[in-house]
């Protein structure tokens, strides 16, 4: 049975999407060479590895233990009748390098286009189609098997508004902890791609269907593809500053705004102060603790202090 892939292209005027049918009967991953390019070899490409079609889902393909030596690869399909090859690449608005363990959207791409991963090493890949708001997207999930460094999460998260404006939270792809001292939007969602309406990319509240109101120093539980229709909204309290300390912890599954501990990424200032405080584990504090030993840094000088 012939398998039909729908090639998705992004119209330049925003989020418009158009589809073209293209019969692709075989799908391949091609690890790039040392220069980050793919090399022709005979009728195909050097080092190409054929993906395996799922017998229960003709639009799902997988391949295991692919060595991606320099962190770049290409993916393409071949029409066995015509011999025509179709390469795929990231959409123009999608993040790169591709996040690991989460799906990224693909579209038709120039022949030979390579895609970056956040680390070199061995990966499993899954390719499948997903319907998003009535439009089919190709999705690719790279899953690290043995990579260096040992990345597990996206490099950034975003607080995205309904008109796709956003602020970003820098993070650690090894730990899944993100933070920022940002002007929090009046309402937002939390994806790893800067898109508001695509549930495939969203970490939503686990207990809310439409909206959740956040308050200072309150942990709100979140999870991947949960509560994707819900919107985070601020409470009505007046704030001293337009910026707030935002921390997201994906392994533990929560967002915390203006909490007592800011999770140690970058140079986040405590409100109304140029003094910085840390506990002995290196976690940033917004204020000194009421008791115990902590580190105080001011004008580049660090002192250990005891609060009682």
Tab-separated table of C-alpha atoms in Angstrom:
chain	number	residue	atom	x	y	z
A	1	UNK	CA	0.000	0.000	0.000
A	2	UNK	CA	1.340	3.412	-0.921
A	3	UNK	CA	1.822	5.860	1.884
A	4	UNK	CA	0.920	9.532	1.459
A	5	UNK	CA	2.856	12.281	3.182
A	6	UNK	CA	1.365	15.753	3.285
A	7	UNK	CA	4.040	18.360	2.835
A	8	UNK	CA	3.447	21.446	4.932
A	9	UNK	CA	4.753	24.865	3.977
A	10	UNK	CA	4.400	28.037	5.961
A	11	UNK	CA	2.943	31.000	4.106
A	12	UNK	CA	4.875	34.173	4.623
A	13	UNK	CA	1.779	36.004	5.867
A	14	UNK	CA	1.693	34.550	9.395
A	15	UNK	CA	0.366	31.133	10.252
A	16	UNK	CA	-1.371	30.258	6.990
A	17	UNK	CA	-0.665	26.690	5.931
A	18	UNK	CA	-0.991	24.964	2.606
A	19	UNK	CA	-0.697	21.252	1.824
A	20	UNK	CA	0.592	19.396	-1.196
A	21	UNK	CA	0.300	15.629	-1.612
A	22	UNK	CA	3.513	13.736	-2.255
A	23	UNK	CA	3.782	9.942	-2.264
A	24	UNK	CA	6.890	9.042	-0.250
A	25	UNK	CA	7.295	5.318	0.207
A	26	UNK	CA	10.632	5.270	2.009
A	27	UNK	CA	12.071	7.600	4.613
A	28	UNK	CA	15.748	8.021	5.529
A	29	UNK	CA	17.927	9.683	8.163
A	30	UNK	CA	21.339	10.841	6.866
A	31	UNK	CA	24.031	11.716	9.439
A	32	UNK	CA	26.049	14.707	8.201
A	33	UNK	CA	29.775	14.554	7.619
A	34	UNK	CA	32.452	16.466	9.532
A	35	UNK	CA	31.606	19.624	7.562
A	36	UNK	CA	27.934	19.353	8.493
A	37	UNK	CA	26.854	18.330	4.986
A	38	UNK	CA	25.367	15.198	3.383
A	39	UNK	CA	27.218	13.456	0.565
A	40	UNK	CA	25.683	11.892	-2.525
A	41	UNK	CA	26.513	8.250	-3.063
A	42	UNK	CA	25.029	6.383	-6.003
A	43	UNK	CA	21.286	6.851	-6.110
A	44	UNK	CA	21.192	7.923	-2.468
A	45	UNK	CA	23.354	9.525	0.197
A	46	UNK	CA	26.376	8.296	2.101
A	47	UNK	CA	25.511	6.728	5.434
A	48	UNK	CA	21.734	6.970	4.988
A	49	UNK	CA	19.656	4.769	7.281
A	50	UNK	CA	16.152	3.724	6.326
A	51	UNK	CA	13.411	4.299	8.870
A	52	UNK	CA	10.932	1.516	9.645
A	53	UNK	CA	7.240	2.047	8.904
A	54	UNK	CA	4.842	1.192	11.721
A	55	UNK	CA	2.625	-1.700	10.547
A	56	UNK	CA	-0.357	-0.199	12.410
A	57	UNK	CA	0.167	3.437	11.343
A	58	UNK	CA	1.411	4.070	7.806
A	59	UNK	CA	2.370	7.666	8.649
A	60	UNK	CA	4.649	6.746	11.559
A	61	UNK	CA	8.306	5.794	11.055
A	62	UNK	CA	11.070	5.009	13.565
A	63	UNK	CA	14.761	4.218	13.569
A	64	UNK	CA	17.067	3.364	16.474
A	65	UNK	CA	20.690	3.972	17.452
A	66	UNK	CA	21.671	6.444	14.753
A	67	UNK	CA	25.151	7.887	15.323
A	68	UNK	CA	25.070	11.649	14.659
A	69	UNK	CA	28.746	12.437	14.995
A	70	UNK	CA	28.747	16.205	14.675
A	71	UNK	CA	25.174	16.922	15.769
A	72	UNK	CA	23.744	17.410	12.257
A	73	UNK	CA	21.588	15.206	10.063
A	74	UNK	CA	19.145	15.311	7.172
A	75	UNK	CA	15.831	13.537	6.623
A	76	UNK	CA	14.247	12.780	3.262
A	77	UNK	CA	11.616	10.590	1.633
A	78	UNK	CA	11.708	8.820	-1.751
A	79	UNK	CA	8.825	8.124	-4.085
A	80	UNK	CA	9.583	4.617	-5.344
A	81	UNK	CA	7.540	5.125	-8.514
A	82	UNK	CA	9.139	8.375	-9.664
A	83	UNK	CA	12.403	8.223	-7.751
A	84	UNK	CA	11.780	11.784	-6.577
A	85	UNK	CA	13.390	12.693	-3.241
A	86	UNK	CA	11.799	15.178	-0.823
A	87	UNK	CA	13.888	16.668	1.995
A	88	UNK	CA	12.355	17.991	5.220
A	89	UNK	CA	13.516	20.782	7.509
A	90	UNK	CA	12.362	22.885	10.431
A	91	UNK	CA	9.618	25.466	9.942
A	92	UNK	CA	10.833	29.053	9.836
A	93	UNK	CA	9.450	29.873	13.297
A	94	UNK	CA	10.545	26.642	14.978
A	95	UNK	CA	13.433	26.582	17.426
A	96	UNK	CA	16.831	25.210	16.495
A	97	UNK	CA	18.705	23.128	17.424
A	98	UNK	CA	15.803	20.696	17.674
A	99	UNK	CA	14.773	19.972	21.259
A	100	UNK	CA	15.253	16.369	22.289
A	101	UNK	CA	12.435	14.134	23.583
A	102	UNK	CA	9.764	16.515	22.219
A	103	UNK	CA	8.275	16.830	18.718
A	104	UNK	CA	9.380	19.502	16.265
A	105	UNK	CA	7.371	20.524	13.163
A	106	UNK	CA	8.843	19.854	9.716
A	107	UNK	CA	8.120	21.165	6.235
A	108	UNK	CA	9.476	20.608	2.731
A	109	UNK	CA	13.073	21.841	2.432
A	110	UNK	CA	15.823	22.304	-0.163
A	111	UNK	CA	17.698	19.156	-1.144
A	112	UNK	CA	20.568	18.408	1.201
A	113	UNK	CA	19.377	20.678	4.012
A	114	UNK	CA	20.747	19.542	7.369
A	115	UNK	CA	19.126	19.911	10.786
A	116	UNK	CA	21.010	20.685	13.993
A	117	UNK	CA	20.717	18.766	17.260
A	118	UNK	CA	21.854	20.183	20.630
A	119	UNK	CA	24.494	17.478	21.141
A	120	UNK	CA	26.504	14.877	19.246
A	121	UNK	CA	25.934	11.192	19.923
A	122	UNK	CA	23.486	8.371	19.320
A	123	UNK	CA	19.746	8.985	18.840
A	124	UNK	CA	16.481	7.224	18.182
A	125	UNK	CA	14.129	9.084	15.815
A	126	UNK	CA	10.351	9.031	15.440
A	127	UNK	CA	8.531	10.642	12.488
A	128	UNK	CA	4.741	10.935	12.449
A	129	UNK	CA	1.840	13.134	11.360
A	130	UNK	CA	-0.202	15.168	13.804
A	131	UNK	CA	-3.372	17.139	13.136
A	132	UNK	CA	-3.184	20.678	14.507
A	133	UNK	CA	-6.303	22.814	14.196
A	134	UNK	CA	-7.393	20.830	11.153
A	135	UNK	CA	-3.975	20.936	9.464
A	136	UNK	CA	-1.617	17.939	9.324
A	137	UNK	CA	1.963	18.551	10.407
A	138	UNK	CA	4.956	16.278	10.090
A	139	UNK	CA	6.600	15.855	13.479
A	140	UNK	CA	10.071	14.571	14.321
A	141	UNK	CA	11.177	13.493	17.785
A	142	UNK	CA	14.900	12.897	18.400
A	143	UNK	CA	15.464	10.821	21.549
A	144	UNK	CA	19.018	10.726	22.891
A	145	UNK	CA	20.447	7.286	23.606
A	146	UNK	CA	24.042	8.268	24.365
A	147	UNK	CA	24.924	11.928	23.828
A	148	UNK	CA	27.430	14.434	25.170
A	149	UNK	CA	26.397	16.604	26.901
A	150	UNK	CA	23.483	14.574	28.280
A	151	UNK	CA	20.658	16.879	27.168
A	152	UNK	CA	17.076	15.930	28.040
A	153	UNK	CA	14.989	19.111	27.702
A	154	UNK	CA	14.470	22.146	25.414
A	155	UNK	CA	16.986	24.987	25.710
A	156	UNK	CA	14.285	27.598	26.369
A	157	UNK	CA	10.652	27.985	27.334
A	158	UNK	CA	8.385	30.870	26.371
A	159	UNK	CA	5.536	32.797	27.973
A	160	UNK	CA	3.427	33.354	24.856
A	161	UNK	CA	0.362	35.584	24.471
A	162	UNK	CA	-2.646	34.947	22.240
A	163	UNK	CA	-1.113	37.100	19.468
A	164	UNK	CA	2.147	35.076	19.590
A	165	UNK	CA	4.137	37.759	21.379
A	166	UNK	CA	6.397	36.266	24.001
A	167	UNK	CA	9.127	36.564	26.575
A	168	UNK	CA	11.646	33.764	26.858
A	169	UNK	CA	13.003	31.895	29.864
A	170	UNK	CA	16.579	30.709	29.602
A	171	UNK	CA	17.154	27.215	30.836
A	172	UNK	CA	19.416	24.249	31.291
A	173	UNK	CA	18.632	21.431	28.814
A	174	UNK	CA	20.397	18.980	31.135
A	175	UNK	CA	18.229	19.737	34.194
A	176	UNK	CA	14.981	21.124	32.744
A	177	UNK	CA	15.075	24.190	35.008
A	178	UNK	CA	14.308	27.615	33.522
A	179	UNK	CA	14.171	31.142	34.866
A	180	UNK	CA	13.898	34.763	33.894
A	181	UNK	CA	13.390	38.196	35.402
A	182	UNK	CA	10.736	39.292	32.915
A	183	UNK	CA	7.648	41.411	32.407
A	184	UNK	CA	5.055	38.644	32.710
A	185	UNK	CA	2.267	38.976	30.096
A	186	UNK	CA	-1.275	39.568	31.340
A	187	UNK	CA	-2.219	36.143	29.989
A	188	UNK	CA	0.036	33.455	28.568
A	189	UNK	CA	0.759	29.810	27.872
A	190	UNK	CA	4.061	27.967	28.363
A	191	UNK	CA	5.387	26.222	25.217
A	192	UNK	CA	8.891	25.318	24.068
A	193	UNK	CA	8.049	26.662	20.591
A	194	UNK	CA	6.924	30.325	20.491
A	195	UNK	CA	3.339	29.501	19.475
A	196	UNK	CA	0.176	30.032	21.523
A	197	UNK	CA	-2.334	27.738	19.830
A	198	UNK	CA	-0.404	24.527	19.093
A	199	UNK	CA	-1.002	22.063	21.906
A	200	UNK	CA	1.818	19.768	20.783
A	201	UNK	CA	4.330	22.207	22.293
A	202	UNK	CA	2.582	23.347	25.494
A	203	UNK	CA	3.212	22.663	29.188
A	204	UNK	CA	-0.168	23.463	30.725
A	205	UNK	CA	-1.746	23.441	34.185
A	206	UNK	CA	-2.754	19.984	35.341
A	207	UNK	CA	-5.944	21.095	37.109
A	208	UNK	CA	-7.404	23.826	34.871
A	209	UNK	CA	-9.406	23.606	31.651
A	210	UNK	CA	-9.737	27.277	30.678
A	211	UNK	CA	-7.643	29.539	32.897
A	212	UNK	CA	-5.559	29.573	36.049
A	213	UNK	CA	-4.806	32.662	38.123
A	214	UNK	CA	-1.265	32.857	39.467
A	215	UNK	CA	-0.247	34.499	42.737
A	216	UNK	CA	3.163	35.377	44.099
A	217	UNK	CA	5.111	32.509	45.655
A	218	UNK	CA	2.558	29.871	44.597
A	219	UNK	CA	3.637	26.733	42.775
A	220	UNK	CA	1.277	25.774	39.949
A	221	UNK	CA	1.582	22.209	38.706
A	222	UNK	CA	2.159	21.844	34.969
A	223	UNK	CA	2.755	18.936	32.596
A	224	UNK	CA	3.453	18.418	28.916
A	225	UNK	CA	0.273	18.538	26.729
A	226	UNK	CA	-1.950	18.910	29.811
A	227	UNK	CA	-4.357	21.847	30.130
A	228	UNK	CA	-3.338	23.077	26.685
A	229	UNK	CA	-6.498	25.181	26.300
A	230	UNK	CA	-5.944	26.941	29.625
A	231	UNK	CA	-4.414	30.406	29.984
A	232	UNK	CA	-2.367	31.703	32.917
A	233	UNK	CA	-3.597	35.062	34.211
A	234	UNK	CA	-2.197	37.382	36.862
A	235	UNK	CA	-4.122	38.150	40.013
A	236	UNK	CA	-5.315	41.730	40.463
A	237	UNK	CA	-2.733	42.793	43.036
A	238	UNK	CA	-0.625	45.891	42.406
A	239	UNK	CA	3.053	45.142	41.761
A	240	UNK	CA	6.056	47.214	42.752
A	241	UNK	CA	7.870	46.442	39.512
A	242	UNK	CA	6.970	45.504	35.978
A	243	UNK	CA	9.345	42.547	36.167
A	244	UNK	CA	8.866	39.308	38.044
A	245	UNK	CA	11.131	36.390	38.803
A	246	UNK	CA	9.771	33.347	36.955
A	247	UNK	CA	11.031	29.800	37.511
A	248	UNK	CA	9.842	26.640	35.726
A	249	UNK	CA	10.942	23.181	36.825
A	250	UNK	CA	9.988	20.520	34.273
A	251	UNK	CA	11.200	17.412	36.167
A	252	UNK	CA	9.122	18.398	39.198
A	253	UNK	CA	6.381	19.926	37.020
A	254	UNK	CA	5.657	23.447	38.241
A	255	UNK	CA	5.879	27.175	37.518
A	256	UNK	CA	6.687	29.563	40.368
A	257	UNK	CA	6.474	33.360	40.054
A	258	UNK	CA	8.200	35.684	42.546
A	259	UNK	CA	9.035	32.745	44.794
A	260	UNK	CA	11.563	32.827	47.618
A	261	UNK	CA	14.149	30.919	45.578
A	262	UNK	CA	15.111	31.776	42.011
A	263	UNK	CA	16.783	28.773	40.465
A	264	UNK	CA	20.254	30.149	39.791
A	265	UNK	CA	20.510	30.970	36.067
A	266	UNK	CA	21.950	34.250	34.948
A	267	UNK	CA	22.106	37.537	36.792
A	268	UNK	CA	18.655	38.024	38.299
A	269	UNK	CA	18.487	40.982	40.654
A	270	UNK	CA	16.564	40.870	43.904
A	271	UNK	CA	13.853	43.504	43.821
A	272	UNK	CA	14.969	46.996	44.890
A	273	UNK	CA	18.481	45.750	45.636
A	274	UNK	CA	21.822	45.292	43.946
A	275	UNK	CA	22.852	42.723	46.563
A	276	UNK	CA	22.633	39.066	45.589
A	277	UNK	CA	21.976	36.161	47.960
A	278	UNK	CA	22.603	32.417	47.522
A	279	UNK	CA	22.159	29.403	49.725
A	280	UNK	CA	25.055	26.981	50.204
A	281	UNK	CA	23.783	24.812	47.339
A	282	UNK	CA	24.210	27.711	44.924
A	283	UNK	CA	20.503	28.484	44.514
A	284	UNK	CA	19.683	32.160	44.143
A	285	UNK	CA	17.515	33.738	46.885
A	286	UNK	CA	15.375	36.830	46.374
A	287	UNK	CA	15.903	37.830	50.045
A	288	UNK	CA	18.252	36.602	52.776
A	289	UNK	CA	16.863	33.697	54.827
A	290	UNK	CA	15.481	34.230	58.310
A	291	UNK	CA	17.873	31.645	59.714
A	292	UNK	CA	20.846	29.589	58.602
A	293	UNK	CA	24.033	30.269	56.640
A	294	UNK	CA	23.916	31.992	53.266
A	295	UNK	CA	26.238	33.749	50.789
A	296	UNK	CA	25.937	37.524	50.260
A	297	UNK	CA	27.476	39.073	47.110
A	298	UNK	CA	27.815	42.832	46.676
A	299	UNK	CA	30.091	44.705	44.257
A	300	UNK	CA	31.801	41.462	43.328
A	301	UNK	CA	32.673	40.540	46.946
A	302	UNK	CA	31.229	37.387	48.515
A	303	UNK	CA	30.759	36.921	52.243
A	304	UNK	CA	29.340	34.020	54.201
A	305	UNK	CA	26.749	35.155	56.731
A	306	UNK	CA	24.657	33.566	59.466
A	307	UNK	CA	21.027	34.566	59.966
A	308	UNK	CA	19.355	33.846	63.324
